[in-house]
Amino acid sequence: MDTTHVAVDGYVDAVPTPGPKDTATFELVVSPANADDAAPDTPDTVLSCTTGDPSITHALLTEVQPGDLLRVSGTTVQPEGPGEPAHLTIDALEVLTAHLPHDLVLDRYGLYCVVFDADTDDVPVFTVDGAWVGMAADPVAIRDLIDTHKKGGHR
């Protein structure tokens, strides 16, 4: 069995579910590490995660929500067959960003994050590190704003 200790950042896909004896499981959606340079159709990776640590289990079942950005570390086991997700047994967990209210949607464009609000066409754009990039007038203008920022320009 091929195992590796890793640390990854990713988004919780669905509500974590309890398992037997202080365990919990969930799926973590991880974008490509070089998302800014990756082809636009490069898929995210889905990791099947579990933990037996009682404090992590408690946090997963009482605090973590779908859409939360987590940093997890643990031991990964490669899938046994094609099409199956890699499995990650978590030994550390940190919530980097809590989920957004239901009328907001967070999306990622490589190294940039945008927030869509159903009540407005304006789209705030940040780097994944939280630095302000600017306000796109509408979803169509996001790419131009990001391209301008990459070239060192400001809007």
mmCIF file of C-alpha atoms in Angstrom:
data_model
loop_
_atom_site.group_PDB
_atom_site.id
_atom_site.type_symbol
_atom_site.label_atom_id
_atom_site.label_comp_id
_atom_site.label_asym_id
_atom_site.label_seq_id
_atom_site.Cartn_x
_atom_site.Cartn_y
_atom_site.Cartn_z
ATOM 1 C CA MET A 1 0.000 0.000 0.000
ATOM 2 C CA ASP A 2 1.478 3.355 -1.095
ATOM 3 C CA THR A 3 1.011 6.035 1.633
ATOM 4 C CA THR A 4 2.236 9.621 1.794
ATOM 5 C CA HIS A 5 1.939 12.348 4.443
ATOM 6 C CA VAL A 6 0.427 15.466 2.861
ATOM 7 C CA ALA A 7 -1.067 18.847 3.711
ATOM 8 C CA VAL A 8 -3.707 20.246 1.361
ATOM 9 C CA ASP A 9 -6.219 23.086 1.197
ATOM 10 C CA GLY A 10 -9.663 22.374 -0.155
ATOM 11 C CA TYR A 11 -13.367 22.993 0.136
ATOM 12 C CA VAL A 12 -15.811 20.773 2.007
ATOM 13 C CA ASP A 13 -18.235 19.381 -0.558
ATOM 14 C CA ALA A 14 -21.052 18.185 1.752
ATOM 15 C CA VAL A 15 -21.895 17.983 5.444
ATOM 16 C CA PRO A 16 -19.395 15.662 7.186
ATOM 17 C CA THR A 17 -21.001 12.436 8.373
ATOM 18 C CA PRO A 18 -20.408 10.613 11.659
ATOM 19 C CA GLY A 19 -18.974 7.126 11.722
ATOM 20 C CA PRO A 20 -18.434 4.560 14.453
ATOM 21 C CA LYS A 21 -16.416 5.366 17.591
ATOM 22 C CA ASP A 22 -15.572 9.069 17.229
ATOM 23 C CA THR A 23 -14.925 9.019 13.493
ATOM 24 C CA ALA A 24 -16.183 11.291 10.733
ATOM 25 C CA THR A 25 -15.945 11.254 6.952
ATOM 26 C CA PHE A 26 -16.318 13.896 4.243
ATOM 27 C CA GLU A 27 -15.118 14.795 0.770
ATOM 28 C CA LEU A 28 -12.624 17.588 0.189
ATOM 29 C CA VAL A 29 -12.449 19.298 -3.215
ATOM 30 C CA VAL A 30 -8.875 20.325 -4.023
ATOM 31 C CA SER A 31 -8.037 22.581 -6.966
ATOM 32 C CA PRO A 32 -4.821 22.027 -8.939
ATOM 33 C CA ALA A 33 -1.790 23.471 -7.128
ATOM 34 C CA ASN A 34 -0.805 25.384 -10.255
ATOM 35 C CA ALA A 35 -4.379 26.370 -11.127
ATOM 36 C CA ASP A 36 -3.281 29.651 -12.692
ATOM 37 C CA ASP A 37 -1.102 27.797 -15.209
ATOM 38 C CA ALA A 38 -3.352 24.741 -15.645
ATOM 39 C CA ALA A 39 -5.622 24.229 -18.623
ATOM 40 C CA PRO A 40 -9.121 25.671 -18.031
ATOM 41 C CA ASP A 41 -10.670 22.201 -18.144
ATOM 42 C CA THR A 42 -8.275 20.690 -15.574
ATOM 43 C CA PRO A 43 -10.534 18.981 -13.042
ATOM 44 C CA ASP A 44 -10.421 19.421 -9.288
ATOM 45 C CA THR A 45 -9.377 16.417 -7.197
ATOM 46 C CA VAL A 46 -11.839 14.930 -4.731
ATOM 47 C CA LEU A 47 -10.298 13.369 -1.646
ATOM 48 C CA SER A 48 -12.296 11.003 0.527
ATOM 49 C CA CYS A 49 -11.348 12.022 4.080
ATOM 50 C CA THR A 50 -11.772 10.409 7.471
ATOM 51 C CA THR A 51 -10.506 10.954 10.990
ATOM 52 C CA GLY A 52 -10.483 9.048 14.239
ATOM 53 C CA ASP A 53 -9.197 11.961 16.323
ATOM 54 C CA PRO A 54 -12.049 12.868 18.722
ATOM 55 C CA SER A 55 -11.336 16.633 18.663
ATOM 56 C CA ILE A 56 -11.210 16.752 14.852
ATOM 57 C CA THR A 57 -14.348 14.592 14.655
ATOM 58 C CA HIS A 58 -16.143 16.998 17.005
ATOM 59 C CA ALA A 59 -15.089 20.025 14.921
ATOM 60 C CA LEU A 60 -16.168 18.333 11.692
ATOM 61 C CA LEU A 61 -19.591 17.396 13.046
ATOM 62 C CA THR A 62 -20.380 20.637 14.902
ATOM 63 C CA GLU A 63 -18.496 23.475 13.188
ATOM 64 C CA VAL A 64 -17.551 22.594 9.607
ATOM 65 C CA GLN A 65 -20.078 23.339 6.864
ATOM 66 C CA PRO A 66 -20.175 22.753 3.099
ATOM 67 C CA GLY A 67 -18.182 25.479 1.380
ATOM 68 C CA ASP A 68 -15.672 25.911 4.220
ATOM 69 C CA LEU A 69 -12.070 26.161 3.083
ATOM 70 C CA LEU A 70 -9.966 23.776 5.164
ATOM 71 C CA ARG A 71 -6.289 23.024 5.505
ATOM 72 C CA VAL A 72 -5.904 19.372 6.436
ATOM 73 C CA SER A 73 -2.891 17.167 6.862
ATOM 74 C CA GLY A 74 -2.599 13.454 7.225
ATOM 75 C CA THR A 75 -1.759 10.262 5.453
ATOM 76 C CA THR A 76 -3.043 9.625 1.967
ATOM 77 C CA VAL A 77 -3.543 6.193 0.463
ATOM 78 C CA GLN A 78 -3.736 5.932 -3.310
ATOM 79 C CA PRO A 79 -6.974 4.511 -4.712
ATOM 80 C CA GLU A 80 -7.220 0.785 -5.166
ATOM 81 C CA GLY A 81 -8.848 1.038 -8.566
ATOM 82 C CA PRO A 82 -9.325 3.487 -11.416
ATOM 83 C CA GLY A 83 -12.029 6.058 -10.837
ATOM 84 C CA GLU A 84 -11.884 5.729 -7.060
ATOM 85 C CA PRO A 85 -10.847 8.744 -4.960
ATOM 86 C CA ALA A 86 -7.625 8.836 -2.979
ATOM 87 C CA HIS A 87 -8.243 8.394 0.750
ATOM 88 C CA LEU A 88 -6.862 10.834 3.329
ATOM 89 C CA THR A 89 -6.755 10.024 7.046
ATOM 90 C CA ILE A 90 -6.625 13.410 8.782
ATOM 91 C CA ASP A 91 -4.463 14.131 11.819
ATOM 92 C CA ALA A 92 -4.718 17.965 11.725
ATOM 93 C CA LEU A 93 -7.433 20.359 10.596
ATOM 94 C CA GLU A 94 -7.656 24.148 10.317
ATOM 95 C CA VAL A 95 -10.642 26.136 9.039
ATOM 96 C CA LEU A 96 -9.156 28.813 6.757
ATOM 97 C CA THR A 97 -12.429 30.397 5.648
ATOM 98 C CA ALA A 98 -15.911 29.700 6.986
ATOM 99 C CA HIS A 99 -18.781 29.117 4.579
ATOM 100 C CA LEU A 100 -20.585 32.036 3.028
ATOM 101 C CA PRO A 101 -24.269 32.807 3.509
ATOM 102 C CA HIS A 102 -26.567 30.953 1.127
ATOM 103 C CA ASP A 103 -27.150 33.923 -1.180
ATOM 104 C CA LEU A 104 -23.415 34.266 -1.875
ATOM 105 C CA VAL A 105 -21.276 31.955 -3.973
ATOM 106 C CA LEU A 106 -17.496 31.805 -3.821
ATOM 107 C CA ASP A 107 -15.704 30.706 -6.982
ATOM 108 C CA ARG A 108 -12.068 30.343 -7.844
ATOM 109 C CA TYR A 109 -10.247 31.418 -10.996
ATOM 110 C CA GLY A 110 -6.748 29.982 -10.570
ATOM 111 C CA LEU A 111 -5.077 32.102 -7.905
ATOM 112 C CA TYR A 112 -8.083 34.426 -7.660
ATOM 113 C CA CYS A 113 -11.376 34.191 -5.751
ATOM 114 C CA VAL A 114 -14.613 35.932 -6.622
ATOM 115 C CA VAL A 115 -17.835 36.379 -4.675
ATOM 116 C CA PHE A 116 -21.123 36.246 -6.543
ATOM 117 C CA ASP A 117 -24.064 37.918 -4.781
ATOM 118 C CA ALA A 118 -27.559 37.273 -6.117
ATOM 119 C CA ASP A 119 -28.551 40.845 -5.216
ATOM 120 C CA THR A 120 -25.987 42.648 -7.410
ATOM 121 C CA ASP A 121 -24.063 42.359 -10.673
ATOM 122 C CA ASP A 122 -20.861 43.676 -9.026
ATOM 123 C CA VAL A 123 -18.303 40.931 -8.370
ATOM 124 C CA PRO A 124 -15.539 41.489 -5.789
ATOM 125 C CA VAL A 125 -12.248 39.840 -6.784
ATOM 126 C CA PHE A 126 -9.447 38.843 -4.381
ATOM 127 C CA THR A 127 -6.309 36.759 -4.596
ATOM 128 C CA VAL A 128 -6.511 33.428 -2.759
ATOM 129 C CA ASP A 129 -4.238 35.055 -0.153
ATOM 130 C CA GLY A 130 -6.950 37.649 0.505
ATOM 131 C CA ALA A 131 -5.417 40.655 -1.272
ATOM 132 C CA TRP A 132 -7.949 42.967 -2.894
ATOM 133 C CA VAL A 133 -7.829 42.962 -6.710
ATOM 134 C CA GLY A 134 -10.876 45.047 -7.578
ATOM 135 C CA MET A 135 -14.569 45.094 -8.366
ATOM 136 C CA ALA A 136 -15.748 43.643 -11.663
ATOM 137 C CA ALA A 137 -18.837 45.432 -12.991
ATOM 138 C CA ASP A 138 -20.409 42.083 -13.873
ATOM 139 C CA PRO A 139 -19.385 38.421 -14.254
ATOM 140 C CA VAL A 140 -18.236 39.004 -17.857
ATOM 141 C CA ALA A 141 -15.653 41.563 -16.661
ATOM 142 C CA ILE A 142 -13.942 39.199 -14.183
ATOM 143 C CA ARG A 143 -11.395 37.826 -16.652
ATOM 144 C CA ASP A 144 -10.355 41.317 -17.817
ATOM 145 C CA LEU A 145 -9.869 42.452 -14.209
ATOM 146 C CA ILE A 146 -7.744 39.389 -13.414
ATOM 147 C CA ASP A 147 -5.691 39.803 -16.609
ATOM 148 C CA THR A 148 -5.055 43.462 -15.759
ATOM 149 C CA HIS A 149 -3.980 42.520 -12.221
ATOM 150 C CA LYS A 150 -1.601 39.828 -13.516
ATOM 151 C CA LYS A 151 0.058 42.408 -15.743
ATOM 152 C CA GLY A 152 0.581 44.676 -12.724
ATOM 153 C CA GLY A 153 -2.112 47.185 -13.668
ATOM 154 C CA HIS A 154 -4.856 48.574 -11.488
ATOM 155 C CA ARG A 155 -8.449 49.407 -12.281
#
